[in-house]
GROMACS .gro file of C-alpha atoms in nm:
model
  192
    1MET     CA    1   1.416  -4.437  -7.516
    2SER     CA    2   1.516  -4.790  -7.621
    3HIS     CA    3   1.492  -4.900  -7.984
    4LYS     CA    4   1.508  -5.281  -8.022
    5ILE     CA    5   1.606  -5.420  -8.359
    6PRO     CA    6   1.444  -5.755  -8.431
    7LYS     CA    7   1.697  -6.039  -8.431
    8ARG     CA    8   1.602  -6.143  -8.786
    9THR     CA    9   1.669  -5.789  -8.919
   10LEU     CA   10   2.002  -5.774  -8.738
   11LEU     CA   11   2.115  -6.112  -8.877
   12LYS     CA   12   2.009  -6.005  -9.229
   13ALA     CA   13   2.208  -5.681  -9.196
   14ILE     CA   14   2.516  -5.870  -9.078
   15SER     CA   15   2.497  -6.117  -9.369
   16LEU     CA   16   2.443  -5.835  -9.622
   17THR     CA   17   2.736  -5.642  -9.478
   18ALA     CA   18   2.955  -5.952  -9.497
   19ALA     CA   19   2.847  -5.994  -9.861
   20GLY     CA   20   2.966  -5.640  -9.937
   21VAL     CA   21   2.622  -5.481  -9.970
   22ALA     CA   22   2.608  -5.129  -9.823
   23ILE     CA   23   2.336  -5.075  -9.569
   24PRO     CA   24   2.210  -4.719  -9.528
   25ARG     CA   25   2.270  -4.570  -9.184
   26VAL     CA   26   1.970  -4.469  -8.982
   27PRO     CA   27   2.032  -4.127  -8.823
   28ALA     CA   28   2.046  -4.136  -8.445
   29LEU     CA   29   1.758  -3.971  -8.270
   30ALA     CA   30   1.866  -3.640  -8.121
   31ALA     CA   31   1.831  -3.611  -7.749
   32PRO     CA   32   1.570  -3.351  -7.652
   33GLN     CA   33   1.726  -3.014  -7.572
   34PRO     CA   34   1.705  -2.916  -7.206
   35ARG     CA   35   1.443  -2.648  -7.158
   36VAL     CA   36   1.535  -2.329  -6.976
   37LEU     CA   37   1.300  -2.088  -6.801
   38VAL     CA   38   1.390  -1.735  -6.693
   39ALA     CA   39   1.144  -1.633  -6.421
   40TYR     CA   40   1.191  -1.287  -6.280
   41PHE     CA   41   1.036  -1.014  -6.068
   42SER     CA   42   1.137  -0.655  -6.137
   43ARG     CA   43   0.992  -0.335  -5.993
   44THR     CA   44   1.218  -0.080  -6.165
   45GLY     CA   45   1.338  -0.275  -6.468
   46ASN     CA   46   1.696  -0.351  -6.358
   47THR     CA   47   1.630  -0.723  -6.308
   48ARG     CA   48   1.422  -0.734  -6.628
   49VAL     CA   49   1.726  -0.625  -6.834
   50ILE     CA   50   1.932  -0.916  -6.700
   51ALA     CA   51   1.641  -1.159  -6.747
   52LYS     CA   52   1.609  -1.065  -7.113
   53GLN     CA   53   1.983  -1.106  -7.168
   54ILE     CA   54   1.974  -1.456  -7.015
   55ARG     CA   55   1.669  -1.543  -7.227
   56ARG     CA   56   1.854  -1.447  -7.545
   57ALA     CA   57   2.179  -1.620  -7.445
   58ARG     CA   58   2.011  -1.947  -7.343
   59ASP     CA   59   1.720  -1.949  -7.591
   60ALA     CA   60   1.494  -1.964  -7.287
   61THR     CA   61   1.130  -1.897  -7.211
   62LEU     CA   62   1.069  -1.570  -7.026
   63PHE     CA   63   0.818  -1.553  -6.739
   64GLU     CA   64   0.747  -1.238  -6.538
   65ILE     CA   65   0.646  -1.295  -6.176
   66ILE     CA   66   0.369  -1.047  -6.093
   67ALA     CA   67   0.206  -0.990  -5.755
   68ALA     CA   68  -0.175  -0.978  -5.771
   69THR     CA   69  -0.161  -0.647  -5.586
   70PRO     CA   70   0.119  -0.435  -5.736
   71TYR     CA   71   0.380  -0.291  -5.506
   72PRO     CA   72   0.373   0.089  -5.465
   73GLU     CA   73   0.555   0.301  -5.722
   74ASP     CA   74   0.732   0.491  -5.444
   75CYS     CA   75   1.057   0.316  -5.349
   76GLN     CA   76   1.034   0.393  -4.975
   77ALA     CA   77   0.672   0.272  -4.960
   78THR     CA   78   0.774  -0.050  -5.134
   79VAL     CA   79   1.062  -0.105  -4.891
   80ALA     CA   80   0.827  -0.053  -4.593
   81GLN     CA   81   0.563  -0.287  -4.737
   82ALA     CA   82   0.820  -0.556  -4.818
   83ALA     CA   83   0.968  -0.532  -4.466
   84ALA     CA   84   0.622  -0.574  -4.312
   85GLU     CA   85   0.544  -0.869  -4.542
   86THR     CA   86   0.875  -1.039  -4.462
   87LYS     CA   87   0.834  -0.988  -4.087
   88SER     CA   88   0.482  -1.134  -4.089
   89ALA     CA   89   0.576  -1.415  -4.335
   90TYR     CA   90   0.305  -1.288  -4.571
   91LEU     CA   91   0.304  -1.453  -4.914
   92PRO     CA   92   0.154  -1.219  -5.173
   93PRO     CA   93  -0.077  -1.389  -5.422
   94LEU     CA   94   0.049  -1.407  -5.781
   95THR     CA   95  -0.143  -1.318  -6.097
   96HIS     CA   96  -0.034  -1.633  -6.284
   97PHE     CA   97   0.183  -1.944  -6.262
   98VAL     CA   98   0.407  -2.151  -6.490
   99ALA     CA   99   0.163  -2.419  -6.602
  100ASP     CA  100   0.427  -2.653  -6.747
  101ILE     CA  101   0.703  -2.608  -6.487
  102GLN     CA  102   0.784  -2.981  -6.507
  103SER     CA  103   0.902  -2.943  -6.867
  104TYR     CA  104   1.192  -2.717  -6.763
  105ASP     CA  105   1.530  -2.848  -6.651
  106THR     CA  106   1.685  -2.516  -6.546
  107ILE     CA  107   1.516  -2.213  -6.394
  108PHE     CA  108   1.703  -1.884  -6.379
  109LEU     CA  109   1.529  -1.692  -6.101
  110GLY     CA  110   1.571  -1.314  -6.093
  111PHE     CA  111   1.473  -1.058  -5.833
  112PRO     CA  112   1.584  -0.742  -5.656
  113ILE     CA  113   1.713  -0.757  -5.300
  114TRP     CA  114   1.480  -0.581  -5.059
  115GLY     CA  115   1.590  -0.542  -4.697
  116MET     CA  116   1.885  -0.782  -4.742
  117THR     CA  117   1.658  -1.065  -4.861
  118ALA     CA  118   1.446  -1.194  -5.147
  119PRO     CA  119   1.112  -1.013  -5.187
  120PRO     CA  120   0.808  -1.195  -5.045
  121VAL     CA  121   0.670  -1.238  -5.398
  122ILE     CA  122   0.969  -1.465  -5.475
  123ARG     CA  123   0.881  -1.682  -5.177
  124SER     CA  124   0.528  -1.708  -5.319
  125PHE     CA  125   0.664  -1.814  -5.658
  126LEU     CA  126   0.893  -2.079  -5.510
  127LEU     CA  127   0.620  -2.230  -5.291
  128ALA     CA  128   0.369  -2.232  -5.579
  129HIS     CA  129   0.588  -2.443  -5.809
  130ASP     CA  130   0.735  -2.790  -5.764
  131LEU     CA  131   1.104  -2.742  -5.840
  132ALA     CA  132   1.221  -3.082  -5.716
  133GLY     CA  133   1.525  -3.192  -5.914
  134LYS     CA  134   1.536  -2.867  -6.111
  135GLN     CA  135   1.852  -2.659  -6.135
  136VAL     CA  136   1.767  -2.314  -5.994
  137VAL     CA  137   2.012  -2.035  -6.071
  138PRO     CA  138   1.937  -1.708  -5.886
  139PHE     CA  139   2.034  -1.368  -6.023
  140MET     CA  140   1.981  -1.056  -5.816
  141THR     CA  141   2.007  -0.681  -5.833
  142HIS     CA  142   2.071  -0.472  -5.524
  143GLY     CA  143   2.134  -0.117  -5.415
  144GLY     CA  144   2.483  -0.173  -5.281
  145TYR     CA  145   2.444  -0.411  -4.987
  146GLY     CA  146   2.480  -0.741  -5.172
  147PRO     CA  147   2.253  -1.045  -5.185
  148GLY     CA  148   2.196  -1.073  -4.809
  149ASN     CA  149   2.035  -1.406  -4.719
  150SER     CA  150   1.853  -1.443  -5.050
  151ILE     CA  151   2.029  -1.764  -5.160
  152SER     CA  152   1.934  -1.939  -4.835
  153VAL     CA  153   1.575  -1.813  -4.881
  154VAL     CA  154   1.565  -1.973  -5.226
  155GLY     CA  155   1.704  -2.298  -5.085
  156ALA     CA  156   1.459  -2.301  -4.794
  157HIS     CA  157   1.157  -2.241  -5.019
  158ALA     CA  158   1.267  -2.490  -5.287
  159PRO     CA  159   1.433  -2.757  -5.071
  160LYS     CA  160   1.434  -3.029  -5.337
  161ALA     CA  161   1.582  -2.807  -5.608
  162ILE     CA  162   1.950  -2.790  -5.695
  163VAL     CA  163   2.027  -2.427  -5.610
  164ARG     CA  164   2.336  -2.301  -5.790
  165PRO     CA  165   2.553  -2.010  -5.675
  166GLY     CA  166   2.384  -1.687  -5.765
  167PHE     CA  167   2.486  -1.379  -5.958
  168SER     CA  168   2.433  -1.038  -5.802
  169LEU     CA  169   2.482  -0.695  -5.950
  170GLU     CA  170   2.470  -0.355  -5.787
  171ALA     CA  171   2.199  -0.162  -5.969
  172ASP     CA  172   2.128   0.140  -5.752
  173GLN     CA  173   2.031   0.388  -6.023
  174GLU     CA  174   1.692   0.458  -5.864
  175LYS     CA  175   1.840   0.547  -5.525
  176ARG     CA  176   2.118   0.757  -5.682
  177THR     CA  177   1.864   0.939  -5.898
  178GLN     CA  178   1.640   1.008  -5.597
  179ASP     CA  179   1.933   1.135  -5.393
  180THR     CA  180   2.058   1.356  -5.677
  181VAL     CA  181   1.714   1.502  -5.744
  182SER     CA  182   1.653   1.561  -5.371
  183THR     CA  183   1.986   1.742  -5.341
  184TRP     CA  184   1.901   1.956  -5.642
  185LEU     CA  185   1.549   2.030  -5.514
  186ASP     CA  186   1.697   2.148  -5.184
  187THR     CA  187   1.870   2.426  -5.381
  188VAL     CA  188   1.551   2.544  -5.552
  189PRO     CA  189   1.363   2.805  -5.341
  190ARG     CA  190   1.005   2.714  -5.248
  191SER     CA  191   0.737   2.952  -5.354
  192ASP     CA  192   0.507   2.894  -5.056
   0.00000   0.00000   0.00000
């Protein structure tokens, strides 16, 4: 934003300064702070924990990405559904969108890795929002196999965004819990 000082005012200030009269300083206008959005999808809560930490650390706005039709509670059913959606290029509808996406400079985008890739709901989010010129910083949770091709998926679905290197964290508590409980249940006699 340009602030022009009229020539007459400037000449008067120079002559008053030369005459030894102190002129009060006008405080500089502060540049607007860059706005940060943390958009995330989390089925079990692992990604949500990281999203909330980023929100606090960056004084960001938090936005949960929610599929219009929730994924199954059962992990194996979710994996099967996500694999079928990915294979067919299905884009699940979302319940809501970021109305003022243009007001954000940086978008931290969080999601779990399903089948070595980003969940289809993330593809829906990326295609539903114009992220041109925005800095997109992915953060992912996974069950031990790493981020797979998720960064390239983000780049392909937000081609005009500036996609930064992502952060990934192994968060396989659900799988370990299921395996541990299954092993224990195998030791308990059935009463059938």
